[in-house]
Every structure is written in structure tokens, then in C-alpha cells.
Amino acid sequence: MQLPNAFKNKYQRLLGEEAPAFFAALNEESFSGFRINPLKPGKPTATISQSTGKVPYVPTGYYGQVNGKSLDHVTGWVYSQEPSAMYVGEVVDPQPGERVLDLCAAPGGKSTHLISLMNDQGLLVANEIFRKRAQILAENLERWGTRNTVVMNESPEELEKQFPQFFDRILIDAPCSGEGMFRKEPAGIEYWNPEYPAECANRQRKIIASAVKMLKPGGILVYSTCTFSPEEDEQNAGWILKNYPSMKMMEIDSYPGMDHGRPEWADGNPELAKAVRLFPHHIKGEGHFIAKFKYGDKVEGHSVKRKGRKKKKRQTSYSLSKEQQELFCEFNDTVIPDYQPNHLVLFGDQLYDLPSGINQLDDLNILRPGLHLGTFKKRRFEPSLALALFLHPDKSEKTLEINEEQWRQYVHGDTIAVEQELPNGWYLLVCAGHPCGFGKLVQKTVKNFYPKGLRF
């Protein structure tokens, strides 16, 4: 790996005797990993059998690579994630029923982890400012199978107006200089220059300032980066302590191979040692920095009133027509009678189940307002792939077992012939315990409704 001389000089100075081992590690192969999905009704034994061991600090984490076209991956039973990055979700430690914000969430690794730890109870707002990345985030969360996640495409400045002192926990996995990912993504070296970390640190502080306004008194803020840069790590953590006196650093459990924060790389505040650093020459993973804060019960000078954008001339109607209500109720009663919607909302012809806690829709750019239930077409309702991936097989009155060869036909977009005599209608297709989509049975032939853009 050809590192810039300024980078090498910087870390030679900072790491001293450790520097040779640090630089040697950057020339070794990176580690791959994956997490299993505890929201699913079983374990992905096929993928686990190919792993090279457990990640010691993440109960659902494994070392190894995932086949992106495997049944386990396509149905959301596993998520490919770099091992060091997995620890961030464990540090956030969200609890079921809480309101949680993942402020810089794409592509979705940490969001899927957070909603799993919440047991899909409460509210997770997964936000990404860049539209294309937000769409990838929405797709990954859909595959994971979550009901109580809302995906937004907003700036932190706009979110702070809508959610003053709203969230119990906020994760800022900040956009950074990416030094910790150099050996995994060498192209990032091309963007690095000596001033880049300081430029990133300034942007990160603006994000932090918005996040603090959205945090409840007594709430938890976790700040993380995938860089080694002190400007973006200890120095930003020190900036938080200095500018928000009610914010106190919390101890983070440290596992073998993890390092404490380095106060000497910032203003010398000993509290900064409570942060955690993951270096590739000490641990089986890439570079990461994690700091955890608790906001005091008294919040100084940051109480803000909710302010919406200028009202649109025409408000969007999210209500269902009588015919649409009847169509969905017929499907609900016949196929998934145990499913109790929270708040049905309509976006165009798309039906969603909106989680509790999100009431105002007009003033927000929302890509995925909860669980996508399906699409209304002329005099019929078509259930979505998202709903199928959310369901457990025992929660559907009408399931159809298919084998792996039939599953491959299904994801290719083909119809499936069945032998048994069954009533016509919608069925949840299940392969080896994995709900994998809906099909409509007509005269022993399953019509294929797998989304065309996902077929392979």
C-alpha cells in the first residue's frame, strides 16, 4: 500500500514505537465479517458453517464472507459487516421501546444492528442526507425485516427543527476521512491530504450540534468514526465536553485488543481515555473510534420549539379510500389475521404501516415510513416483499413451502408449478424456514411477484 508521506510522518510521530507494527498491519489483508439476524425465526446455519469464528465482542457477529446471492443473505438472515464496525451498535445498546436516531445511517449496517437490539420495538429513525445512499439504506432495512424503522433523507439541520429533545439515544457514525478503511478500500487514500481530517472535524461538529438538540435530557449520544485521526476523534470528543458541560463521558467495555482513547492527542482531559480505539495491529478488524456520552438531566440553552417548513399549498392525503380499506382488510383477514396495523398511511398507491411517534409527514423527506405493506392496483391489493421478509411463517394463515430449486426459479422471476391441491390466492412462500416473498396461486401455478429490479 502506497501511503502518503505526510500520513506516515504523522503516525510515526503519534505512535512512536508502535508505528512499524501499525504500518505493517495496513499492508495485510482486511477482515470480513457478518452478523446474524435475531429478528428471524431461526439461525442461518449454512452461512455460519462457512465462518472462521465468532467475533468476541458481538454476540451475533462472525468472521467470514457472505455470498450475496445466497438464501440467507437475500432473505435478510445475515448482514455483511466489517468486524470493528459491529462494536458500535453494541456500545449504543438501545433498549426495546426507546426512540433512537441513527443520524448518518447508510448503508445500514449499524441501523440493522440497532433495530435488532431493540427487538423491533419502539422507533428507529435511520437518516441519510445523500439520496442515493438513503435508497440503499432503505433496501437493506427492508431485507432485514423491520416494522418500526423510518428511513429519512434529511439534513441534520432540518431534523433538529422537527425533533427537539425527542430521542433517547442518538448514534453519529460520522462521515470522516476514512483512514481506518485504507486497507479495505485503498481508493480512499487518493482523497487524503494533511488538511482533510481538520476539514472533516469541522463538518462533524456541525452534525454533533444538531444531534445534541434532538437528545432528551438523560439521553445517550454515541459518536464514532472509522478514522485514526485525533482531529476527528479525541479532539472532537474533547470539544463536546467543553461546549456541552451537561455531557459526561461514559466508560465503554474494552475487550482484548481494544485501546483506550488518547487524551494526549487532544487537550489532555483524562475523561477522553474512556473512549475506545480499534487499531488493525491490535485487533482483527479495521480502524474505529467510539465515544459514549450521557446528557445531564438539566439541558442548558438548547431548548427549541418544533418548527415546520413553510406549509405546502396542497397537503398530501395519506388516508385510504373505502375500497382500499376493504381490499387490505380482505388480504389481512385471509393471509395474516394476526397482524394488527399501527397506523395505515398511503403514499400514492403504496401502503405503509407507520410506527408510533411519527405523526408529521408533510415536513419531512421520508423514503420508508415504516413497514411497506403493499401496492393498490385496479380493484386489487398486492402484498410487498418487505411484508414477506418481516413475517414469521407461523404468522401467516397461508404459507407454501418451496425447495431451493424453486426458490431460485422465484428470484429469477419464473412461475412455480405446485403438485398439491390448494385454494387459489396469495401465499407466503417459505424456503427452508426462510420467508422469501409472496406468490399468487392460480390453478397449481404460482404467479411471480418478486420485484423485477431484484431478480437474478
Coordinates of C-alpha atoms in Angstrom, one line a residue:
M1 CA 0.0 0.0 0.0
Q2 CA 1.4 3.4 -1.0
L3 CA 0.7 5.7 1.9
P4 CA 1.2 9.5 1.6
N5 CA 4.5 10.6 3.2
A6 CA 2.6 13.2 5.3
F7 CA 0.3 10.4 6.6
K8 CA 3.3 8.2 7.5
N9 CA 5.1 11.1 9.2
K10 CA 2.0 12.0 11.2
Y11 CA 1.5 8.5 12.6
Q12 CA 5.2 7.9 13.1
R13 CA 5.1 10.9 15.4
L14 CA 1.9 9.9 17.2
L15 CA 2.5 6.2 17.6
G16 CA 6.3 6.2 18.2
E17 CA 7.4 2.6 18.8
E18 CA 4.0 1.2 17.7
A19 CA 4.3 2.8 14.2
P20 CA 6.2 -0.1 12.4
A21 CA 3.5 -2.6 13.5
F22 CA 0.7 -0.2 12.6
F23 CA 2.1 0.4 9.1
A24 CA 2.7 -3.4 8.6
A25 CA -0.9 -4.1 9.5
L26 CA -2.1 -1.7 6.9
N27 CA -0.4 -3.9 4.3
E28 CA -2.1 -7.0 5.5
E29 CA -5.5 -8.3 4.2
S30 CA -8.6 -6.8 5.8
F31 CA -11.0 -8.9 7.8
S32 CA -14.5 -9.6 6.6
G33 CA -17.5 -10.4 8.9
F34 CA -21.2 -10.8 9.2
R35 CA -24.0 -10.6 11.8
I36 CA -26.9 -12.9 12.0
N37 CA -30.4 -11.5 12.3
P38 CA -32.1 -12.3 15.7
L39 CA -35.4 -11.0 14.4
K40 CA -35.7 -14.0 12.1
P41 CA -37.2 -17.3 13.2
G42 CA -34.0 -19.4 13.1
K43 CA -30.3 -19.4 12.6
P44 CA -28.6 -19.2 9.2
T45 CA -26.7 -22.4 9.6
A46 CA -25.5 -22.5 6.0
T47 CA -23.7 -19.2 6.3
I48 CA -22.4 -19.8 9.9
S49 CA -20.9 -23.1 8.8
Q50 CA -18.7 -21.1 6.4
S51 CA -17.5 -18.7 9.1
T52 CA -14.0 -18.6 10.5
G53 CA -15.1 -18.0 14.1
K54 CA -17.1 -15.7 16.4
V55 CA -16.5 -12.0 16.9
P56 CA -15.8 -12.0 20.7
Y57 CA -17.4 -8.6 21.4
V58 CA -20.7 -9.1 19.4
P59 CA -23.0 -12.0 20.3
T60 CA -24.4 -12.1 16.7
G61 CA -21.1 -11.5 15.0
Y62 CA -18.9 -13.8 13.0
Y63 CA -15.7 -13.6 10.9
G64 CA -16.1 -14.7 7.3
Q65 CA -17.6 -13.7 4.0
V66 CA -21.2 -13.8 2.8
N67 CA -22.5 -15.0 -0.5
G68 CA -24.7 -12.1 -1.7
K69 CA -26.9 -14.4 -3.7
S70 CA -27.4 -17.0 -1.0
L71 CA -30.8 -17.7 0.6
D72 CA -29.5 -16.4 3.9
H73 CA -28.4 -13.1 2.5
V74 CA -31.3 -12.4 0.1
T75 CA -33.9 -13.0 2.8
G76 CA -32.1 -10.9 5.4
W77 CA -30.9 -13.6 7.8
V78 CA -27.3 -12.2 7.7
Y79 CA -25.7 -8.8 7.1
S80 CA -22.2 -8.4 5.8
Q81 CA -20.3 -6.0 8.1
E82 CA -16.7 -5.3 8.9
P83 CA -15.9 -6.7 12.5
S84 CA -14.7 -3.5 14.1
A85 CA -17.8 -1.6 12.9
M86 CA -20.0 -4.1 14.7
Y87 CA -18.9 -2.9 18.1
V88 CA -20.6 0.5 17.6
G89 CA -24.1 -0.9 17.8
E90 CA -23.2 -2.8 21.0
V91 CA -21.9 0.4 22.6
V92 CA -25.1 2.3 21.7
D93 CA -27.0 -0.5 23.4
P94 CA -30.6 0.6 22.5
Q95 CA -33.4 -0.8 24.5
P96 CA -36.8 -2.1 23.3
G97 CA -39.4 0.7 23.3
E98 CA -36.9 3.6 23.0
R99 CA -36.8 6.3 20.4
V100 CA -33.4 6.0 18.6
L101 CA -31.8 8.1 15.8
D102 CA -29.1 6.8 13.5
L103 CA -28.2 10.2 12.1
C104 CA -25.7 9.2 9.3
A105 CA -27.0 5.7 8.6
A106 CA -26.2 4.5 5.1
P107 CA -25.6 1.8 4.0
G108 CA -27.4 0.4 7.0
G109 CA -25.1 -2.0 9.0
K110 CA -25.4 -0.1 12.2
S111 CA -29.2 0.6 11.7
T112 CA -29.9 -3.1 11.3
H113 CA -27.9 -3.8 14.4
L114 CA -29.7 -1.2 16.4
I115 CA -33.2 -2.3 15.5
S116 CA -32.2 -5.9 16.3
L117 CA -31.1 -4.9 19.8
M118 CA -34.4 -3.1 20.2
N119 CA -36.2 -6.3 19.2
D120 CA -38.0 -4.1 16.6
Q121 CA -39.9 -2.4 19.4
G122 CA -40.0 1.4 19.8
L123 CA -38.9 3.7 17.0
L124 CA -35.7 3.8 14.9
V125 CA -35.2 6.8 12.6
A126 CA -32.5 5.9 10.1
N127 CA -31.4 9.1 8.3
E128 CA -29.0 9.7 5.4
I129 CA -28.5 13.1 3.8
F130 CA -27.5 11.7 0.3
R131 CA -30.5 10.5 -1.7
K132 CA -28.8 7.5 -3.5
R133 CA -27.2 6.3 -0.3
A134 CA -30.6 6.7 1.5
Q135 CA -32.2 4.4 -1.0
I136 CA -29.6 1.7 -0.4
L137 CA -30.2 2.2 3.4
A138 CA -34.0 1.6 2.8
E139 CA -33.3 -1.5 0.8
N140 CA -31.1 -3.0 3.4
L141 CA -33.5 -2.3 6.2
E142 CA -36.3 -3.8 4.1
R143 CA -34.4 -7.0 3.7
W144 CA -33.6 -7.1 7.4
G145 CA -37.4 -7.3 8.2
T146 CA -38.2 -4.4 10.5
R147 CA -41.6 -2.8 11.2
N148 CA -40.7 0.1 13.5
T149 CA -38.0 1.8 11.3
V150 CA -38.5 5.0 9.4
V151 CA -35.9 5.9 6.7
M152 CA -35.4 9.6 6.1
N153 CA -33.4 11.7 3.6
E154 CA -32.8 14.9 5.6
S155 CA -30.0 17.2 6.7
P156 CA -29.3 17.3 10.5
E157 CA -30.3 20.9 10.5
E158 CA -33.8 20.1 9.2
L159 CA -34.2 17.2 11.6
E160 CA -33.4 19.3 14.6
K161 CA -36.4 21.5 13.8
Q162 CA -38.7 18.5 13.8
F163 CA -37.4 16.5 16.8
P164 CA -36.4 18.8 19.6
Q165 CA -35.3 16.7 22.7
F166 CA -37.1 13.7 21.2
F167 CA -34.6 10.8 21.1
D168 CA -33.5 8.5 24.0
R169 CA -30.3 7.6 22.0
I170 CA -28.5 9.0 19.1
L171 CA -25.7 7.5 17.0
I172 CA -23.5 9.7 15.0
D173 CA -21.4 7.4 12.8
A174 CA -19.8 10.5 11.4
P175 CA -18.7 10.9 7.7
C176 CA -14.9 11.1 8.2
S177 CA -11.5 10.9 6.4
G178 CA -11.8 7.1 6.4
E179 CA -8.2 6.4 7.4
G180 CA -9.3 3.3 9.2
M181 CA -10.6 1.8 6.0
F182 CA -7.5 2.4 3.9
R183 CA -6.5 -1.3 3.6
K184 CA -10.1 -2.4 2.9
E185 CA -10.8 0.5 0.5
P186 CA -7.4 1.7 -0.8
A187 CA -9.2 4.2 -3.2
G188 CA -9.8 6.4 -0.1
I189 CA -6.1 7.2 0.0
E190 CA -6.4 9.3 -3.1
Y191 CA -8.7 11.7 -1.3
W192 CA -6.4 12.1 1.8
N193 CA -4.3 15.2 2.3
P194 CA -2.9 16.7 5.6
E195 CA -5.8 19.2 5.9
Y196 CA -8.5 16.7 5.2
P197 CA -9.0 15.5 8.8
A198 CA -9.4 19.0 10.1
E199 CA -12.0 19.8 7.3
C200 CA -13.9 16.6 8.3
A201 CA -13.8 17.6 12.0
N202 CA -15.4 20.9 11.3
R203 CA -18.3 19.2 9.4
Q204 CA -18.6 16.7 12.2
R205 CA -19.0 19.4 14.8
K206 CA -22.0 20.8 13.0
I207 CA -23.6 17.4 12.9
I208 CA -22.9 17.0 16.6
A209 CA -24.5 20.4 17.4
S210 CA -27.7 19.3 15.6
A211 CA -27.8 15.9 17.3
V212 CA -27.5 17.4 20.8
K213 CA -30.6 19.5 20.2
M214 CA -32.5 16.3 19.4
L215 CA -31.4 14.4 22.5
K216 CA -33.6 14.0 25.5
P217 CA -32.2 15.1 28.9
G218 CA -30.7 11.9 30.3
G219 CA -30.2 10.6 26.8
I220 CA -27.2 8.8 25.3
L221 CA -25.1 10.1 22.5
V222 CA -22.6 7.8 20.7
Y223 CA -20.0 9.4 18.4
S224 CA -18.0 7.1 16.2
T225 CA -15.7 7.3 13.2
C226 CA -13.7 4.9 11.0
T227 CA -10.5 7.0 11.1
F228 CA -7.4 7.2 13.2
S229 CA -7.3 11.0 13.1
P230 CA -7.1 12.7 16.5
E231 CA -8.7 15.8 15.0
E232 CA -11.8 13.8 14.3
D233 CA -11.6 11.5 17.3
E234 CA -10.3 12.7 20.7
Q235 CA -10.3 16.3 19.7
N236 CA -14.0 16.2 18.8
A237 CA -14.8 14.3 21.9
G238 CA -13.0 17.0 23.9
W239 CA -14.9 19.6 22.0
I240 CA -18.2 18.0 23.1
L241 CA -17.2 18.0 26.8
K242 CA -16.0 21.6 26.6
N243 CA -19.1 23.0 24.7
Y244 CA -21.8 21.0 26.5
P245 CA -21.0 20.9 30.2
S246 CA -24.0 18.6 30.9
M247 CA -22.5 16.0 28.6
K248 CA -20.5 13.4 30.5
M249 CA -18.4 10.6 29.0
M250 CA -19.3 7.0 29.9
E251 CA -17.0 4.1 30.3
I252 CA -17.1 1.6 27.4
D253 CA -16.4 -2.1 27.9
S254 CA -13.0 -2.8 26.5
Y255 CA -12.2 -6.3 25.0
P256 CA -8.8 -7.7 24.4
G257 CA -7.1 -5.9 21.6
M258 CA -9.1 -2.6 22.1
D259 CA -7.3 0.5 23.2
H260 CA -8.4 3.4 25.4
G261 CA -8.7 6.9 23.9
R262 CA -5.5 9.0 24.0
P263 CA -6.1 12.3 26.0
E264 CA -2.6 13.4 25.0
W265 CA -3.7 13.6 21.4
A266 CA -6.3 16.3 22.4
D267 CA -6.4 18.7 25.3
G268 CA -5.2 16.2 27.9
N269 CA -8.6 15.7 29.6
P270 CA -8.3 12.4 31.3
E271 CA -12.0 11.7 30.6
L272 CA -11.1 11.1 27.0
A273 CA -9.4 7.8 28.0
K274 CA -13.0 6.4 28.4
A275 CA -13.3 6.3 24.6
V276 CA -12.3 3.2 22.7
R277 CA -9.9 2.9 19.7
L278 CA -9.6 -0.2 17.5
F279 CA -6.3 -0.4 15.7
P280 CA -5.6 -3.0 13.0
H281 CA -2.3 -4.0 14.6
H282 CA -4.1 -4.9 17.8
I283 CA -7.4 -6.4 16.8
K284 CA -8.9 -8.5 13.9
G285 CA -10.6 -5.6 12.2
E286 CA -10.2 -2.1 10.7
G287 CA -9.7 1.2 12.4
H288 CA -12.5 2.7 14.6
F289 CA -13.0 5.2 17.3
I290 CA -16.1 5.2 19.7
A291 CA -17.0 7.6 22.4
K292 CA -20.2 7.5 24.5
F293 CA -21.8 10.4 26.4
K294 CA -24.8 10.8 28.7
Y295 CA -26.7 14.1 28.6
G296 CA -27.4 15.5 32.0
D297 CA -30.9 15.9 33.3
K298 CA -30.6 19.7 33.0
V299 CA -30.1 20.8 29.4
E300 CA -28.5 24.2 29.1
G301 CA -29.5 26.6 26.4
H302 CA -30.7 24.2 23.8
S303 CA -34.5 24.0 24.3
V304 CA -36.1 24.6 20.9
K305 CA -39.6 24.7 19.8
R306 CA -40.7 22.5 16.9
K307 CA -40.7 24.5 13.7
G308 CA -42.0 23.2 10.5
R309 CA -41.2 24.3 7.0
K310 CA -43.5 26.6 5.2
K311 CA -46.8 24.9 4.7
K312 CA -47.3 23.5 1.3
K313 CA -50.1 24.9 -0.7
R314 CA -51.6 21.4 -1.1
Q315 CA -51.4 18.9 1.7
T316 CA -51.0 15.3 0.7
S317 CA -53.7 12.9 1.7
Y318 CA -52.5 9.8 3.4
S319 CA -55.9 8.3 4.1
L320 CA -57.3 5.2 2.4
S321 CA -60.5 5.2 0.4
K322 CA -63.3 2.9 1.5
E323 CA -62.4 0.5 -1.4
Q324 CA -58.7 0.4 -0.4
Q325 CA -59.7 -0.3 3.2
E326 CA -61.8 -3.2 2.1
L327 CA -59.1 -4.6 -0.2
F328 CA -56.5 -4.6 2.5
C329 CA -58.8 -5.9 5.2
E330 CA -59.7 -8.8 2.9
F331 CA -56.0 -9.7 2.5
N332 CA -55.2 -9.1 6.2
D333 CA -58.1 -11.3 7.4
T334 CA -57.3 -14.1 4.9
V335 CA -53.5 -14.3 4.9
I336 CA -52.1 -12.5 8.0
P337 CA -55.0 -12.3 10.5
D338 CA -52.7 -11.9 13.5
Y339 CA -51.2 -8.7 12.0
Q340 CA -52.5 -5.6 13.7
P341 CA -51.5 -2.4 11.9
N342 CA -50.5 0.6 14.0
H343 CA -51.3 3.4 11.6
L344 CA -52.0 2.8 7.9
V345 CA -50.8 5.6 5.6
L346 CA -50.9 5.8 1.8
F347 CA -48.1 7.3 -0.3
G348 CA -49.5 7.4 -3.8
D349 CA -50.7 3.8 -4.3
Q350 CA -48.2 2.4 -1.8
L351 CA -49.5 1.3 1.7
Y352 CA -47.3 1.6 4.8
D353 CA -47.7 0.9 8.5
L354 CA -46.4 4.0 10.3
P355 CA -44.8 3.4 13.7
S356 CA -45.9 5.3 16.8
G357 CA -44.0 8.5 17.4
I358 CA -44.0 9.8 13.8
N359 CA -47.1 11.9 13.3
Q360 CA -46.0 14.7 11.0
L361 CA -45.2 13.6 7.4
D362 CA -45.6 16.7 5.2
D363 CA -42.5 18.5 6.6
L364 CA -40.1 15.6 6.2
N365 CA -38.4 13.7 3.3
I366 CA -39.3 10.2 4.2
L367 CA -38.2 7.3 2.0
R368 CA -39.7 4.5 4.0
P369 CA -42.4 5.4 6.6
G370 CA -42.4 2.2 8.5
L371 CA -43.2 -1.2 7.0
H372 CA -44.2 -1.3 3.3
L373 CA -47.3 -3.5 3.2
G374 CA -48.1 -3.5 -0.5
T375 CA -49.5 -1.7 -3.6
F376 CA -53.0 -0.9 -4.6
K377 CA -53.8 -1.6 -8.2
K378 CA -57.1 -1.6 -10.1
R379 CA -59.6 -3.4 -7.7
R380 CA -56.8 -5.4 -6.0
F381 CA -54.1 -5.3 -3.4
E382 CA -50.6 -6.8 -4.0
P383 CA -48.6 -7.5 -0.8
S384 CA -44.9 -6.4 -0.8
L385 CA -41.7 -8.2 -0.5
A386 CA -41.0 -6.1 2.6
L387 CA -44.0 -7.6 4.4
A388 CA -43.0 -11.1 3.4
L389 CA -39.5 -10.6 4.8
F390 CA -40.9 -9.2 8.0
L391 CA -43.3 -12.1 8.7
H392 CA -42.5 -15.3 10.6
P393 CA -44.0 -18.3 8.8
D394 CA -46.3 -19.1 11.8
K395 CA -47.9 -15.6 11.5
S396 CA -49.4 -16.4 8.1
E397 CA -52.5 -18.5 7.6
K398 CA -51.5 -19.3 4.0
T399 CA -47.9 -20.5 3.5
L400 CA -46.4 -22.5 0.7
E401 CA -43.2 -24.5 1.2
I402 CA -40.8 -24.4 -1.8
N403 CA -37.5 -26.1 -2.2
E404 CA -34.2 -24.3 -3.0
E405 CA -34.5 -25.0 -6.7
Q406 CA -38.0 -23.5 -6.8
W407 CA -36.6 -20.5 -4.8
R408 CA -34.0 -20.0 -7.5
Q409 CA -36.8 -20.0 -10.1
Y410 CA -38.7 -17.5 -7.9
V411 CA -35.8 -15.0 -7.6
H412 CA -35.2 -15.4 -11.3
G413 CA -38.8 -14.2 -12.0
D414 CA -40.2 -17.5 -13.1
T415 CA -43.6 -19.1 -12.2
I416 CA -43.6 -22.2 -10.0
A417 CA -45.6 -25.3 -10.5
V418 CA -47.0 -27.0 -7.4
E419 CA -48.3 -30.6 -7.1
Q420 CA -50.7 -30.3 -4.1
E421 CA -54.3 -29.3 -4.4
L422 CA -54.6 -25.8 -2.7
P423 CA -57.2 -23.0 -2.9
N424 CA -56.3 -20.1 -5.2
G425 CA -55.0 -16.9 -3.7
W426 CA -52.0 -15.3 -2.0
Y427 CA -49.4 -17.4 -0.2
L428 CA -46.3 -16.6 1.8
L429 CA -43.5 -18.6 0.1
V430 CA -41.2 -20.2 2.6
C431 CA -37.9 -22.0 1.7
A432 CA -36.0 -23.9 4.4
G433 CA -37.8 -21.8 7.1
H434 CA -37.0 -18.5 5.3
P435 CA -40.0 -16.4 4.2
C436 CA -38.9 -15.1 0.8
G437 CA -41.8 -13.4 -0.8
F438 CA -45.4 -13.7 -1.9
G439 CA -46.8 -15.6 -4.8
K440 CA -50.4 -15.9 -6.1
L441 CA -51.6 -19.4 -6.7
V442 CA -53.8 -19.9 -9.8
Q443 CA -54.6 -23.4 -10.8
K444 CA -51.5 -25.1 -9.4
T445 CA -49.2 -22.3 -10.8
V446 CA -47.6 -19.7 -8.5
K447 CA -47.5 -16.3 -10.3
N448 CA -44.3 -14.5 -9.5
F449 CA -44.4 -11.1 -7.8
Y450 CA -40.7 -10.9 -6.9
P451 CA -39.6 -7.3 -7.7
K452 CA -38.1 -7.1 -11.2
G453 CA -35.2 -4.9 -10.1
L454 CA -34.0 -7.6 -7.6
R455 CA -34.2 -10.6 -9.8
F456 CA -31.1 -12.6 -10.6

